mmCIF file with all atom_site columns, C-alpha atoms (C1' of nucleotides) in Angstrom:
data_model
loop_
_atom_site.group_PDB
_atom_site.id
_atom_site.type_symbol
_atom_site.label_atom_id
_atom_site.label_alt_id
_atom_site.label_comp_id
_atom_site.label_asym_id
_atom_site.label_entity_id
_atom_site.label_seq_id
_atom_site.pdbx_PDB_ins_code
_atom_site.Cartn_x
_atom_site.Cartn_y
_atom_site.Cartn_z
_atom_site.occupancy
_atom_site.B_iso_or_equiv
_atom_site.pdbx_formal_charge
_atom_site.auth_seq_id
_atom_site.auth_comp_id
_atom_site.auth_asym_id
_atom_site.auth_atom_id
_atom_site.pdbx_PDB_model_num
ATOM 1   C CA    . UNK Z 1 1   ? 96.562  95.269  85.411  1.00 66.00 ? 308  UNK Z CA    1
ATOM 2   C CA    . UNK Z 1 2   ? 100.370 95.216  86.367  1.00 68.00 ? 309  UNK Z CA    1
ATOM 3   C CA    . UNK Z 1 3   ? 101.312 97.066  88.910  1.00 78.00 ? 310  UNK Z CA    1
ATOM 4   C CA    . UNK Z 1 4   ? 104.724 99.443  88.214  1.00 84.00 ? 311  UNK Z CA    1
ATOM 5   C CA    . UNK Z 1 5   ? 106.170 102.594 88.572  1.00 86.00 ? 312  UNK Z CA    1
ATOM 6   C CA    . UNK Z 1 6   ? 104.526 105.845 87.594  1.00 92.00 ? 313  UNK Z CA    1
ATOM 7   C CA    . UNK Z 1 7   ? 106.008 107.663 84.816  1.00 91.00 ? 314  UNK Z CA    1
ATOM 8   C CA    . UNK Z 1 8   ? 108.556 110.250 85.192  1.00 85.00 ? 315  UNK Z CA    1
ATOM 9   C CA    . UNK Z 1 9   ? 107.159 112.524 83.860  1.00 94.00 ? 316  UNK Z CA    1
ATOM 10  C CA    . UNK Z 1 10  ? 104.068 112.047 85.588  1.00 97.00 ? 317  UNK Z CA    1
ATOM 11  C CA    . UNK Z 1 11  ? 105.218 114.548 88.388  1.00 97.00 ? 318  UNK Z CA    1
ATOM 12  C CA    . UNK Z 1 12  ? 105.665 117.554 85.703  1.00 97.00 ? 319  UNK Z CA    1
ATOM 13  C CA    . UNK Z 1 13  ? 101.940 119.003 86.185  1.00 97.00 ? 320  UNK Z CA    1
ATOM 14  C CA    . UNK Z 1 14  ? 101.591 121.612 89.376  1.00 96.00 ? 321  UNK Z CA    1
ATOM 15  C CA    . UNK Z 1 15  ? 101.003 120.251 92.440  1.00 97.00 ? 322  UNK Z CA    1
ATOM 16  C CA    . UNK Z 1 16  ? 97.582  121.182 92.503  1.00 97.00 ? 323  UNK Z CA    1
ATOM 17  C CA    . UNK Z 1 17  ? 96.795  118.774 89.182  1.00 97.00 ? 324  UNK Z CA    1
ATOM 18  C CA    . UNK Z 1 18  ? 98.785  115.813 90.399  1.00 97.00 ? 325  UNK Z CA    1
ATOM 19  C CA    . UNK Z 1 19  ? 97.484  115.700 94.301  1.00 97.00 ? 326  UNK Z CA    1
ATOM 20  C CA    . UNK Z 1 20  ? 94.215  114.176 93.355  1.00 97.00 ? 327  UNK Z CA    1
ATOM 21  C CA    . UNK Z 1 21  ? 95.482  111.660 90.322  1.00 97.00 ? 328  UNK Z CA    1
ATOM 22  C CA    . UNK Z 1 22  ? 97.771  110.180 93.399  1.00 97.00 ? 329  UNK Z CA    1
ATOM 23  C CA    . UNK Z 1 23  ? 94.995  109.364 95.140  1.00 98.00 ? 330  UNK Z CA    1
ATOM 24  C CA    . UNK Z 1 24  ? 94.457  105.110 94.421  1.00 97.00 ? 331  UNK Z CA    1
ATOM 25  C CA    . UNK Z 1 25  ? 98.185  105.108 93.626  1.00 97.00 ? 332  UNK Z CA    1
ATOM 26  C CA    . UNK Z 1 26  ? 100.608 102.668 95.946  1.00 97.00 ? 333  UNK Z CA    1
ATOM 27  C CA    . UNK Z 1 27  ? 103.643 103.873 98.092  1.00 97.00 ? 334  UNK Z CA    1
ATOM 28  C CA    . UNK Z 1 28  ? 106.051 101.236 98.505  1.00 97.00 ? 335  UNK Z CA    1
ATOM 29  C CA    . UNK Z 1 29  ? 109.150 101.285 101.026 1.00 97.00 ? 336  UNK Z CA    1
ATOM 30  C CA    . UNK Z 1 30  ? 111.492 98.270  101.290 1.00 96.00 ? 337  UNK Z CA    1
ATOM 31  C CA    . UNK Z 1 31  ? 113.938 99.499  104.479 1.00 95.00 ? 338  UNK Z CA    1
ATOM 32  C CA    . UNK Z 1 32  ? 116.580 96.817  106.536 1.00 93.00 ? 339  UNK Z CA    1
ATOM 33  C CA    . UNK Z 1 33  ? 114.602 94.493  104.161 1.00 94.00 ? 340  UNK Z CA    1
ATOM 34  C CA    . UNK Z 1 34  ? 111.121 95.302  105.359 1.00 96.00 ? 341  UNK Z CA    1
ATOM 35  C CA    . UNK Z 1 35  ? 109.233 95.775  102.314 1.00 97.00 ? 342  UNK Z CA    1
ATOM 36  C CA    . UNK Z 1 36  ? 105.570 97.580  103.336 1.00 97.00 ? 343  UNK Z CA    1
ATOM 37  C CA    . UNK Z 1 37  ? 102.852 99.261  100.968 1.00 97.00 ? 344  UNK Z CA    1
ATOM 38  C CA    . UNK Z 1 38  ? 99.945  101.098 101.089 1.00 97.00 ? 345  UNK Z CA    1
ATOM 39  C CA    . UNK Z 1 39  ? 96.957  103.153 98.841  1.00 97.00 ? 346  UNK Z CA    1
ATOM 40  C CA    . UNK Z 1 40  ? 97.148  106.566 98.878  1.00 97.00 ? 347  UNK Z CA    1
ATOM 41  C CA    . UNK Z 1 41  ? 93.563  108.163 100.130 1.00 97.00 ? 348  UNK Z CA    1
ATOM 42  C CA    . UNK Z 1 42  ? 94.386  111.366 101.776 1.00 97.00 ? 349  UNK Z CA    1
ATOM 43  C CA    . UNK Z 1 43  ? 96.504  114.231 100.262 1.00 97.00 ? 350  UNK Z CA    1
ATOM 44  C CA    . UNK Z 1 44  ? 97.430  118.027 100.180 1.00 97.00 ? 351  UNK Z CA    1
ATOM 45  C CA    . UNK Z 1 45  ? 98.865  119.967 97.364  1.00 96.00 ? 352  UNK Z CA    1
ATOM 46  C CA    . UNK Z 1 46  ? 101.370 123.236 98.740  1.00 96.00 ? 353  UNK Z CA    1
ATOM 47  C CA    . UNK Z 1 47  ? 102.077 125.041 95.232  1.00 95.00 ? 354  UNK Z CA    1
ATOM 48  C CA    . UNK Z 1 48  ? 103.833 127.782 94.226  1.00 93.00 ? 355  UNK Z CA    1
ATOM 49  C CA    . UNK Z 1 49  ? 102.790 131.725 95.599  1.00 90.00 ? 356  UNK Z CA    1
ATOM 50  C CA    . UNK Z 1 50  ? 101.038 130.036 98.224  1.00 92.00 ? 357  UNK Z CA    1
ATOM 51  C CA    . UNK Z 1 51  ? 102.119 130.917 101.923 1.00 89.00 ? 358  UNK Z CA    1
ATOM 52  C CA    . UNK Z 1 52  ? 101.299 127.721 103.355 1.00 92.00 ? 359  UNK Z CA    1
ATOM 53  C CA    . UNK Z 1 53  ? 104.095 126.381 101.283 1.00 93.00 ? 360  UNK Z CA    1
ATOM 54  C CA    . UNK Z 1 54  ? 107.530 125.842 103.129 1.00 93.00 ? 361  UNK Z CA    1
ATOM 55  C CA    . UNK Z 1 55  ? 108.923 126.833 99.143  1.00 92.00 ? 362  UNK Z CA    1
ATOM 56  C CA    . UNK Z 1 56  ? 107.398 130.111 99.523  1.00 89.00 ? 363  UNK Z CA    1
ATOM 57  C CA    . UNK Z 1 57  ? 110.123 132.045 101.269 1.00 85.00 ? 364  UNK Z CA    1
ATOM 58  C CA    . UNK Z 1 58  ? 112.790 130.760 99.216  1.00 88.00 ? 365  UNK Z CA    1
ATOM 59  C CA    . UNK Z 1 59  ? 115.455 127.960 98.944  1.00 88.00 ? 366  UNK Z CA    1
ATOM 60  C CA    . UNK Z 1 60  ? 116.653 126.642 102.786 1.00 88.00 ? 367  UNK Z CA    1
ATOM 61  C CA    . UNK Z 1 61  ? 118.760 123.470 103.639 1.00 86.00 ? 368  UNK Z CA    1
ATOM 62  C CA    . UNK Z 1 62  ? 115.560 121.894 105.102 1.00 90.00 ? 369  UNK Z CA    1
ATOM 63  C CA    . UNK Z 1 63  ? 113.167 123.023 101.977 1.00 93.00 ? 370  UNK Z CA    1
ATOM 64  C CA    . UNK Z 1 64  ? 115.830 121.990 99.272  1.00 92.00 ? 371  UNK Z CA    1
ATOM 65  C CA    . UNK Z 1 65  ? 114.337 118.735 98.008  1.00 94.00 ? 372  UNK Z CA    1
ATOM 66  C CA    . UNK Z 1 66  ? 111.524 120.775 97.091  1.00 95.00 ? 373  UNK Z CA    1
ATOM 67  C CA    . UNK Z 1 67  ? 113.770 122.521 94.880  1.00 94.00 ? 374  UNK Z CA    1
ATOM 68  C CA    . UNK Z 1 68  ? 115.071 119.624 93.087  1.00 93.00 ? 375  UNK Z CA    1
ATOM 69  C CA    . UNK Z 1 69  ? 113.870 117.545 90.231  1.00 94.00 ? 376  UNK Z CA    1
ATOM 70  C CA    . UNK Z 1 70  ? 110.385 116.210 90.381  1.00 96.00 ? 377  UNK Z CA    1
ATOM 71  C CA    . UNK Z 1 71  ? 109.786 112.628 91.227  1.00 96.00 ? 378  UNK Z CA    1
ATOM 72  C CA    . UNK Z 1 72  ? 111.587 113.055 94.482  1.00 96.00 ? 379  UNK Z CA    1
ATOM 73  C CA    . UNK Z 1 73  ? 110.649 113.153 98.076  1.00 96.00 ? 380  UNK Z CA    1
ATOM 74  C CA    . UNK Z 1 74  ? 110.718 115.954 100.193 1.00 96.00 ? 381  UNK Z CA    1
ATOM 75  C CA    . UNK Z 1 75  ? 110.735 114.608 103.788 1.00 95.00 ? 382  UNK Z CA    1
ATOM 76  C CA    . UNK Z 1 76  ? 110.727 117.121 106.500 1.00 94.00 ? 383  UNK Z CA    1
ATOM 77  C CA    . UNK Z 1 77  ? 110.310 116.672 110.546 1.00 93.00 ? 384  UNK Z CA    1
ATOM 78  C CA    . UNK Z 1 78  ? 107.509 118.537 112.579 1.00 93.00 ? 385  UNK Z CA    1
ATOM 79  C CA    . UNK Z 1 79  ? 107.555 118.550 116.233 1.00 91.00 ? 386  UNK Z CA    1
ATOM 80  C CA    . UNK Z 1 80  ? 108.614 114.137 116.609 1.00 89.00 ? 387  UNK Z CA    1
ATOM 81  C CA    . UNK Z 1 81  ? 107.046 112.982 113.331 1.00 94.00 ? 388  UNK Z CA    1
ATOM 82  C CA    . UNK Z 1 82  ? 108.191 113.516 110.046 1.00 95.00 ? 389  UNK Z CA    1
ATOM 83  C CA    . UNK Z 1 83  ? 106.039 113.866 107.042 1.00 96.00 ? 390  UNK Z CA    1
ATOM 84  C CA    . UNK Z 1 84  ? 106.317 112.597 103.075 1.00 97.00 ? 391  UNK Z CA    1
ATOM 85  C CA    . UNK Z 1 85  ? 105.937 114.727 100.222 1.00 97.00 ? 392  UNK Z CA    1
ATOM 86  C CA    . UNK Z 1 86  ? 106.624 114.306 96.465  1.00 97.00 ? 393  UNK Z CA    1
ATOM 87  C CA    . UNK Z 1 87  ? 107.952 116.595 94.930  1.00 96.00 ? 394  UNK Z CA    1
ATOM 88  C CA    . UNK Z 1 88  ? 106.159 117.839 91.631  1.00 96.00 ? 395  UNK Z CA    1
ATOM 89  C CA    . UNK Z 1 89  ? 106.511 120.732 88.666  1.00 94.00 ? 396  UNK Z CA    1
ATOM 90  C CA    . UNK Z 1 90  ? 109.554 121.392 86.968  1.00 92.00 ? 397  UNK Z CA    1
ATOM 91  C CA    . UNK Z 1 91  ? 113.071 121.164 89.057  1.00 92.00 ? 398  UNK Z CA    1
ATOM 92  C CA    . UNK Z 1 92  ? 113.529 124.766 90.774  1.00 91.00 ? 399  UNK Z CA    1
ATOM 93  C CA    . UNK Z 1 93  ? 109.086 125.474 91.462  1.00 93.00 ? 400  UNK Z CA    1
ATOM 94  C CA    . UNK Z 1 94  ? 109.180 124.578 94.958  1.00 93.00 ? 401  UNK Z CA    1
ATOM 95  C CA    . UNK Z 1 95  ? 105.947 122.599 94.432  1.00 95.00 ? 402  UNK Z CA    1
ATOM 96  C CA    . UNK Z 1 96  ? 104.971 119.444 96.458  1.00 96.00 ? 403  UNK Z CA    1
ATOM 97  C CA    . UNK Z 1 97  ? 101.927 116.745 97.544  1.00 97.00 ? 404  UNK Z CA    1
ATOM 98  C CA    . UNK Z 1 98  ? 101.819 115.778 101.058 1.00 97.00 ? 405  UNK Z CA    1
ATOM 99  C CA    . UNK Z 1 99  ? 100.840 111.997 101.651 1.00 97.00 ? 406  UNK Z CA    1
ATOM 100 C CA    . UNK Z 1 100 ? 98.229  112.614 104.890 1.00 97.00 ? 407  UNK Z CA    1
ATOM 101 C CA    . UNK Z 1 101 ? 97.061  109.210 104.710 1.00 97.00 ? 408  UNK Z CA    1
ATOM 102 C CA    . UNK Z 1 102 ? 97.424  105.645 103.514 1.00 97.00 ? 409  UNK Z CA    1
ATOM 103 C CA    . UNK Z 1 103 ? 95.165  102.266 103.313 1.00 97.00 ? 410  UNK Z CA    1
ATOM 104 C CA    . UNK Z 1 104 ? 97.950  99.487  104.713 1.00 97.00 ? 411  UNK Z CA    1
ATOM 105 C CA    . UNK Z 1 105 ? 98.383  96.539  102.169 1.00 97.00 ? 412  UNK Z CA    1
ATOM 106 C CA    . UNK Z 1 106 ? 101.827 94.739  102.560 1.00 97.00 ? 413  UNK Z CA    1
ATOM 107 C CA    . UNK Z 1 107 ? 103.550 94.695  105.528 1.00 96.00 ? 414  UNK Z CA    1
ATOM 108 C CA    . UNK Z 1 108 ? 100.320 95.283  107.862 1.00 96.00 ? 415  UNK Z CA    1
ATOM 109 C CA    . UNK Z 1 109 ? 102.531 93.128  110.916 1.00 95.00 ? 416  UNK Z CA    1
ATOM 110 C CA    . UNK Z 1 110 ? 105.760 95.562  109.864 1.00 96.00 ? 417  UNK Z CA    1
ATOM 111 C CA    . UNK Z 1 111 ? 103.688 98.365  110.098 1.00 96.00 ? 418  UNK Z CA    1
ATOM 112 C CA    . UNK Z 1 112 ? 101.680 97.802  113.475 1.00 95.00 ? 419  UNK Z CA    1
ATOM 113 C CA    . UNK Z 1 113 ? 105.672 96.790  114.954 1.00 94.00 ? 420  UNK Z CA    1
ATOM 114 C CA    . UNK Z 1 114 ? 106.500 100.616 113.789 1.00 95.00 ? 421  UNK Z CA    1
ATOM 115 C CA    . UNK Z 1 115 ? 103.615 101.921 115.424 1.00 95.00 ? 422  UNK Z CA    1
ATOM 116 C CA    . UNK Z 1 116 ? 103.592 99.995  118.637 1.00 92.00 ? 423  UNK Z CA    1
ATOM 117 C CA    . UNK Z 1 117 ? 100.538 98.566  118.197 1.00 91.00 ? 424  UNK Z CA    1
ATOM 118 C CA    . UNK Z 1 118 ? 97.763  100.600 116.663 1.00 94.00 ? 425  UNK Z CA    1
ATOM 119 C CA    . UNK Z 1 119 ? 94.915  99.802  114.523 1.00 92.00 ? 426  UNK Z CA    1
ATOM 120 C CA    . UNK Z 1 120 ? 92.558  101.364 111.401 1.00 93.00 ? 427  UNK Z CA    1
ATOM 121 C CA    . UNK Z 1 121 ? 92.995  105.010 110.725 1.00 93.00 ? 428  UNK Z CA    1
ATOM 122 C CA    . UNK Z 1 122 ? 95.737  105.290 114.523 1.00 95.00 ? 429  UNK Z CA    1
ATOM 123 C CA    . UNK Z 1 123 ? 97.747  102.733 111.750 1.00 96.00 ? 430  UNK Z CA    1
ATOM 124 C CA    . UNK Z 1 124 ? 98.181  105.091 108.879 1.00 97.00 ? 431  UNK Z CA    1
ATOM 125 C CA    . UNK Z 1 125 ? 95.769  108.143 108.900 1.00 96.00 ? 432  UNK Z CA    1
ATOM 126 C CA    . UNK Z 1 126 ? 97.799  111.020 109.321 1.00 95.00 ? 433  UNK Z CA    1
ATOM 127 C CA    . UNK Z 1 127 ? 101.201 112.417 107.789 1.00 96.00 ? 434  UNK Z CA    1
ATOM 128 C CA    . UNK Z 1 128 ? 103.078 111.230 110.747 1.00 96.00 ? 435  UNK Z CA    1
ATOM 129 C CA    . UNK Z 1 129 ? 101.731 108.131 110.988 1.00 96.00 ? 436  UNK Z CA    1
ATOM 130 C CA    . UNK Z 1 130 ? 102.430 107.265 107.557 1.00 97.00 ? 437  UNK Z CA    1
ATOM 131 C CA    . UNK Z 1 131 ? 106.357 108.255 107.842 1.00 96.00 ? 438  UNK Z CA    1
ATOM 132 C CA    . UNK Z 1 132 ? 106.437 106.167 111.075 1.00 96.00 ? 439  UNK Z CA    1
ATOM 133 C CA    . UNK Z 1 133 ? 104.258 102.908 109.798 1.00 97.00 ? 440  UNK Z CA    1
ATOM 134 C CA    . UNK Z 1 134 ? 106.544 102.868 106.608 1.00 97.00 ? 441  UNK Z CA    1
ATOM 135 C CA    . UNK Z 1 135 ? 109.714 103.357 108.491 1.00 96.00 ? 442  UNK Z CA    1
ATOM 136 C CA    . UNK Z 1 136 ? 110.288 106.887 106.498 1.00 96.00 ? 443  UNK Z CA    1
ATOM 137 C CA    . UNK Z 1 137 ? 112.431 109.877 108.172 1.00 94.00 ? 444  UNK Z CA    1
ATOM 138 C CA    . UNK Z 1 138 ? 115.148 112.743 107.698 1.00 92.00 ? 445  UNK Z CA    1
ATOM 139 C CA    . UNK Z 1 139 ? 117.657 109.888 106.079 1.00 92.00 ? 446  UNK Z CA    1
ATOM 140 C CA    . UNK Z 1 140 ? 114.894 109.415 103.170 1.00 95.00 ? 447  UNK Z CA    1
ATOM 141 C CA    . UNK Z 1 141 ? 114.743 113.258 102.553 1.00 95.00 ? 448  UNK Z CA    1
ATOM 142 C CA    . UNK Z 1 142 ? 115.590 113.853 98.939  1.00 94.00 ? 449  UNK Z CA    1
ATOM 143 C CA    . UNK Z 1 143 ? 115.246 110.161 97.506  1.00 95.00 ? 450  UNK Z CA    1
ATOM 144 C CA    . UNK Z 1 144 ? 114.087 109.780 94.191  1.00 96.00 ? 451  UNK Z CA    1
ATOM 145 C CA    . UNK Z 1 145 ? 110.419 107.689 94.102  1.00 96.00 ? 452  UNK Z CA    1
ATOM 146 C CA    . UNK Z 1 146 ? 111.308 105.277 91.505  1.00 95.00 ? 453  UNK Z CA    1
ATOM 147 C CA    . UNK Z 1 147 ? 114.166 103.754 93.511  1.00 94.00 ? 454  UNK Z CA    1
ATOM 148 C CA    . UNK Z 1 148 ? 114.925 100.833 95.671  1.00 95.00 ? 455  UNK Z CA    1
ATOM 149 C CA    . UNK Z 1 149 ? 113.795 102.206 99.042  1.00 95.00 ? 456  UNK Z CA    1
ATOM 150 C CA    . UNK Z 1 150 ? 111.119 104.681 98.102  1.00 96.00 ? 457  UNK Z CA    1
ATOM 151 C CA    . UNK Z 1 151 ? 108.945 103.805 94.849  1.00 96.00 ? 458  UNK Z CA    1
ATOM 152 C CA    . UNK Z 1 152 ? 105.829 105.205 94.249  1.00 97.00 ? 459  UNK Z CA    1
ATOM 153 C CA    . UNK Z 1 153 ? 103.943 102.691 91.743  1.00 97.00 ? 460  UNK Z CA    1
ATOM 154 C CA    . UNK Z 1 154 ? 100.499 102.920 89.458  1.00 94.00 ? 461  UNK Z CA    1
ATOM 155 C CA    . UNK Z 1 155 ? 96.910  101.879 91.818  1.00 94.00 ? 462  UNK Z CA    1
ATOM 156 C CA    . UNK Z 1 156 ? 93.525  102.507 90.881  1.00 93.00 ? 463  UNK Z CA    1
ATOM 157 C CA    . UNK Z 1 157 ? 91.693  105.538 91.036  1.00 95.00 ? 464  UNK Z CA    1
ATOM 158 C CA    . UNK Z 1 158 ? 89.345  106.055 93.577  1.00 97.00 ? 465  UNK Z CA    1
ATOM 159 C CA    . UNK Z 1 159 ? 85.568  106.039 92.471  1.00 96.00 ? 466  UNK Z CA    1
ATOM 160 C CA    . UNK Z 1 160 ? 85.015  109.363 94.036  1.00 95.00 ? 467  UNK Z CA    1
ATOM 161 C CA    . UNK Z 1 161 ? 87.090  112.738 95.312  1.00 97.00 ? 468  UNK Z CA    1
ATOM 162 C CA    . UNK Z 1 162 ? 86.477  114.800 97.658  1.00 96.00 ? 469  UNK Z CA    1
ATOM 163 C CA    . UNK Z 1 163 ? 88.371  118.230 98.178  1.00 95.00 ? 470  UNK Z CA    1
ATOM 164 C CA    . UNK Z 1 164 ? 89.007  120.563 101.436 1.00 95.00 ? 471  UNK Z CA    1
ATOM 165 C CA    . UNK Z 1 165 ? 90.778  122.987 102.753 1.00 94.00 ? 472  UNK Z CA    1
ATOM 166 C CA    . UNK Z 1 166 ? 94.274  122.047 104.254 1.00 94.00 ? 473  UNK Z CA    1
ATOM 167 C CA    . UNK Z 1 167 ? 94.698  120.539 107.772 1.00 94.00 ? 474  UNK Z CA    1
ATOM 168 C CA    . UNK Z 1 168 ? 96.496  122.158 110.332 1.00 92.00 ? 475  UNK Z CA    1
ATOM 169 C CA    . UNK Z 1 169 ? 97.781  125.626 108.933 1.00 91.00 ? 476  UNK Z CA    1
ATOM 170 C CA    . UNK Z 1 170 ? 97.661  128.973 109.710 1.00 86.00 ? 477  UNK Z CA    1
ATOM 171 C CA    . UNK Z 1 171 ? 97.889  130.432 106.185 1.00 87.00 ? 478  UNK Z CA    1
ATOM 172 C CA    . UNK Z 1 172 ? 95.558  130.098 102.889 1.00 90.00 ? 479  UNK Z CA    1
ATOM 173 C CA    . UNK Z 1 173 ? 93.308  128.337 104.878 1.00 90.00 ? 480  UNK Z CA    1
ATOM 174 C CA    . UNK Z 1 174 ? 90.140  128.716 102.571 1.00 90.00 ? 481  UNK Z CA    1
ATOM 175 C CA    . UNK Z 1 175 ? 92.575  127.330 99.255  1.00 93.00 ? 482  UNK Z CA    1
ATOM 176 C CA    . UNK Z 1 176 ? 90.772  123.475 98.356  1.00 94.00 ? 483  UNK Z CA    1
ATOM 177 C CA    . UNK Z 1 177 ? 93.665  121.865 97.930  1.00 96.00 ? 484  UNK Z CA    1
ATOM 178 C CA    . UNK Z 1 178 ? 93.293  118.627 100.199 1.00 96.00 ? 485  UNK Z CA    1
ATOM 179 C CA    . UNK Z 1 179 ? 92.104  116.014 97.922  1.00 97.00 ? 486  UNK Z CA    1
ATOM 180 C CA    . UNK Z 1 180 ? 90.933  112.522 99.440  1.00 97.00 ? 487  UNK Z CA    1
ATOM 181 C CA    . UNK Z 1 181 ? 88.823  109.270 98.893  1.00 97.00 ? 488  UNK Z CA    1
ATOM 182 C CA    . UNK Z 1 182 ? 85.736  109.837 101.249 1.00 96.00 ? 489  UNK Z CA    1
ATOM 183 C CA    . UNK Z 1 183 ? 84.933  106.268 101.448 1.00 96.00 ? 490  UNK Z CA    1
ATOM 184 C CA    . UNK Z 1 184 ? 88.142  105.360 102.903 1.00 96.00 ? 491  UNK Z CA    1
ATOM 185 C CA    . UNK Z 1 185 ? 88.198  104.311 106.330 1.00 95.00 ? 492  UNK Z CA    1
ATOM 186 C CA    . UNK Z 1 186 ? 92.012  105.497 107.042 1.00 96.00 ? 493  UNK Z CA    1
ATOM 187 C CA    . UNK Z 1 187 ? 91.608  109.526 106.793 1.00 96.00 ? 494  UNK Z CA    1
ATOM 188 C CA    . UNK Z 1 188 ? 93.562  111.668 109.206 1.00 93.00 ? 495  UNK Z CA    1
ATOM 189 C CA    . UNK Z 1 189 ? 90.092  112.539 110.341 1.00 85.00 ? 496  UNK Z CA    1
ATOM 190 C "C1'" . DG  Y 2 1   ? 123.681 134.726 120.276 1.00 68.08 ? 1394 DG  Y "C1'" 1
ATOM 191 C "C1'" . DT  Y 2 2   ? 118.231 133.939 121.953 1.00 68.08 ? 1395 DT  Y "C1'" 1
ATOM 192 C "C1'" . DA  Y 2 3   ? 113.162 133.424 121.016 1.00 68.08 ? 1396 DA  Y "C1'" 1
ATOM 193 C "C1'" . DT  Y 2 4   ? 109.477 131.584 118.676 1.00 68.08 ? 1397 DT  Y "C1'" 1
ATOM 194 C "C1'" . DC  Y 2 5   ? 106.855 128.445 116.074 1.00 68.08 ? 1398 DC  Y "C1'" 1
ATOM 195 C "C1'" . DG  Y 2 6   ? 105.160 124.617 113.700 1.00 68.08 ? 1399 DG  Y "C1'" 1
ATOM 196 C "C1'" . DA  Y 2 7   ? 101.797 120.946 106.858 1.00 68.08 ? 1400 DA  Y "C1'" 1
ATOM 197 C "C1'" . DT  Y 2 8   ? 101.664 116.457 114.386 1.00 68.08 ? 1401 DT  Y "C1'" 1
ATOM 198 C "C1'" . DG  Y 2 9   ? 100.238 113.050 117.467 1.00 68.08 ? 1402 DG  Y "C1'" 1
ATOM 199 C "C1'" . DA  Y 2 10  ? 99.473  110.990 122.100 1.00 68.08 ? 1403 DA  Y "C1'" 1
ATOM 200 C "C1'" . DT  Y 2 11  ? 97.245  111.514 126.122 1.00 68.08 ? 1404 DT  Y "C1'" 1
ATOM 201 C "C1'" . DC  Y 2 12  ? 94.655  113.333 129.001 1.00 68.08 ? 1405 DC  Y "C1'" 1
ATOM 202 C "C1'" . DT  Y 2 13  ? 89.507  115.585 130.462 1.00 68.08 ? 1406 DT  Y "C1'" 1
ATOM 203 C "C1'" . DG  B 3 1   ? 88.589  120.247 123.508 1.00 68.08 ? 397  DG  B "C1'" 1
ATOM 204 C "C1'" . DA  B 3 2   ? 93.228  121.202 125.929 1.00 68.08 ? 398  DA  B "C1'" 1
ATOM 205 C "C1'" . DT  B 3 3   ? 97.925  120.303 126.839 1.00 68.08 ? 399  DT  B "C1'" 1
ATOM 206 C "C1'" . DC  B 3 4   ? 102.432 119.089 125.805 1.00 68.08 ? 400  DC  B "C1'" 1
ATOM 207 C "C1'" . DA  B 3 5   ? 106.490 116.536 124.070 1.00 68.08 ? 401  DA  B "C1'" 1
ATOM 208 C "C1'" . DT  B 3 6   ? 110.750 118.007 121.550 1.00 68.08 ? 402  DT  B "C1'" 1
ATOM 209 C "C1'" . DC  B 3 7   ? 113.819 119.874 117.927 1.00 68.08 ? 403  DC  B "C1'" 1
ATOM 210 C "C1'" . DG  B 3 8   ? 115.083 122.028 113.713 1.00 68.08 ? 404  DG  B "C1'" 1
ATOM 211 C "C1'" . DA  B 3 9   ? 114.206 126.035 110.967 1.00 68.08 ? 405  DA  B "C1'" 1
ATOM 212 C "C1'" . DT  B 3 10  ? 113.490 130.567 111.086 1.00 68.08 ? 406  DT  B "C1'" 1
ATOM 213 C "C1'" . DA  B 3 11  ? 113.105 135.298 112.963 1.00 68.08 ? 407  DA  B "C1'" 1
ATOM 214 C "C1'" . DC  B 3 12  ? 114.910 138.638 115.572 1.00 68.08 ? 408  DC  B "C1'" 1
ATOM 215 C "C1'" . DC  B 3 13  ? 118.416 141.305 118.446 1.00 68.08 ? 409  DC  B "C1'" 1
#
DNA sequence: GTATCGATGATCT
DNA sequence: GATCATCGATACC
């Protein structure tokens, strides 16, 4: 099967039905012409009415890519790592999947450069980790994932899902809404 | 204006 | 398990 770029309008569902049909899909960056990828095996969905959700207070300058159309990424910085989400719903929801974790496939040399070094899930299990082994940050906020840099493309599905409750929040702790492959050797934990 | 707090990760013990 | 780096967004005065 050929590998290419989901649909648009595949990010029109809430963020709650699209976290767990990214799971198996590939996120591709090519940056300073370092192309990496990797499979998609840990996620989180932050949805509308939901106080764990940076939308829920409203429209800021750092929150407005959640704002925007769907299909884009909402990059945002926490403490010294930044973390990716895509931004899903219709343009204006504030609804978005965070990508906690990745399985490296192109670009595994690239990747271990970015993150001096480290190996299995220290590579690309974690939100920061993924930003920093595919050379994402601030600059990338807002970039549509069909383009050039950032392109989010079709994978396969994994042959189970597991769901949780969110990692490292204060707020609607209890809501399932981490979705990831439980076979995968690269979750944040 | 100042204070507080992270959707984290690295480095200890 | 505990601590802390480090900085932008947000809350508060």
């Amino acid at each position: 099967m050929r590998v290419r770029p989901l649909p648009k309008n595949f990010y029109l569902p809430t963020a709650a039905e699209i976290a767990p049909e990214l799971l198996g899909a590939i996120v591709k960056t090519r940056i300073r012409g370092l192309t990496t990828t990797g499979r998609i095996v840990e996620v989180e969905a932050y949805i509308q009415g939901d106080e764990a959700c940076h939308a829920n207070r409203g429209k800021t300058r750092r929150n407005a890519s959640m704002f925007g159309p769907p299909g884009h990424a909402y990059v945002y910085r926490i403490h010294q790592s930044f973390c990716l989400n895509l931004v899903t719903g219709k343009k204006g929801i504030g609804e978005a999947v965070l990508i906690r974790a990745i399985e490296p496939l192109k670009g595994v040399r690239i990747m271990q450069r970015r993150r001096k070094g480290a190996k299995g899930r220290l590579l690309t299990g974690g939100p920061g980790r993924v930003c920093q082994a595919l050379g994402l940050n601030l600059s990338h906020d807002g970039l549509p994932l069909s383009g050039p840099v950032l392109t989010v493309l079709t994978g396969s599905a994994p042959g189970e899902i597991e769901t949780s409750g969110r990692i490292g929040i204060s707020k609607n702790v209890t809501a399932f809404l981490r979705f990831f492959d439980p076979t995968s050797a690269y979750l944040s934990r």
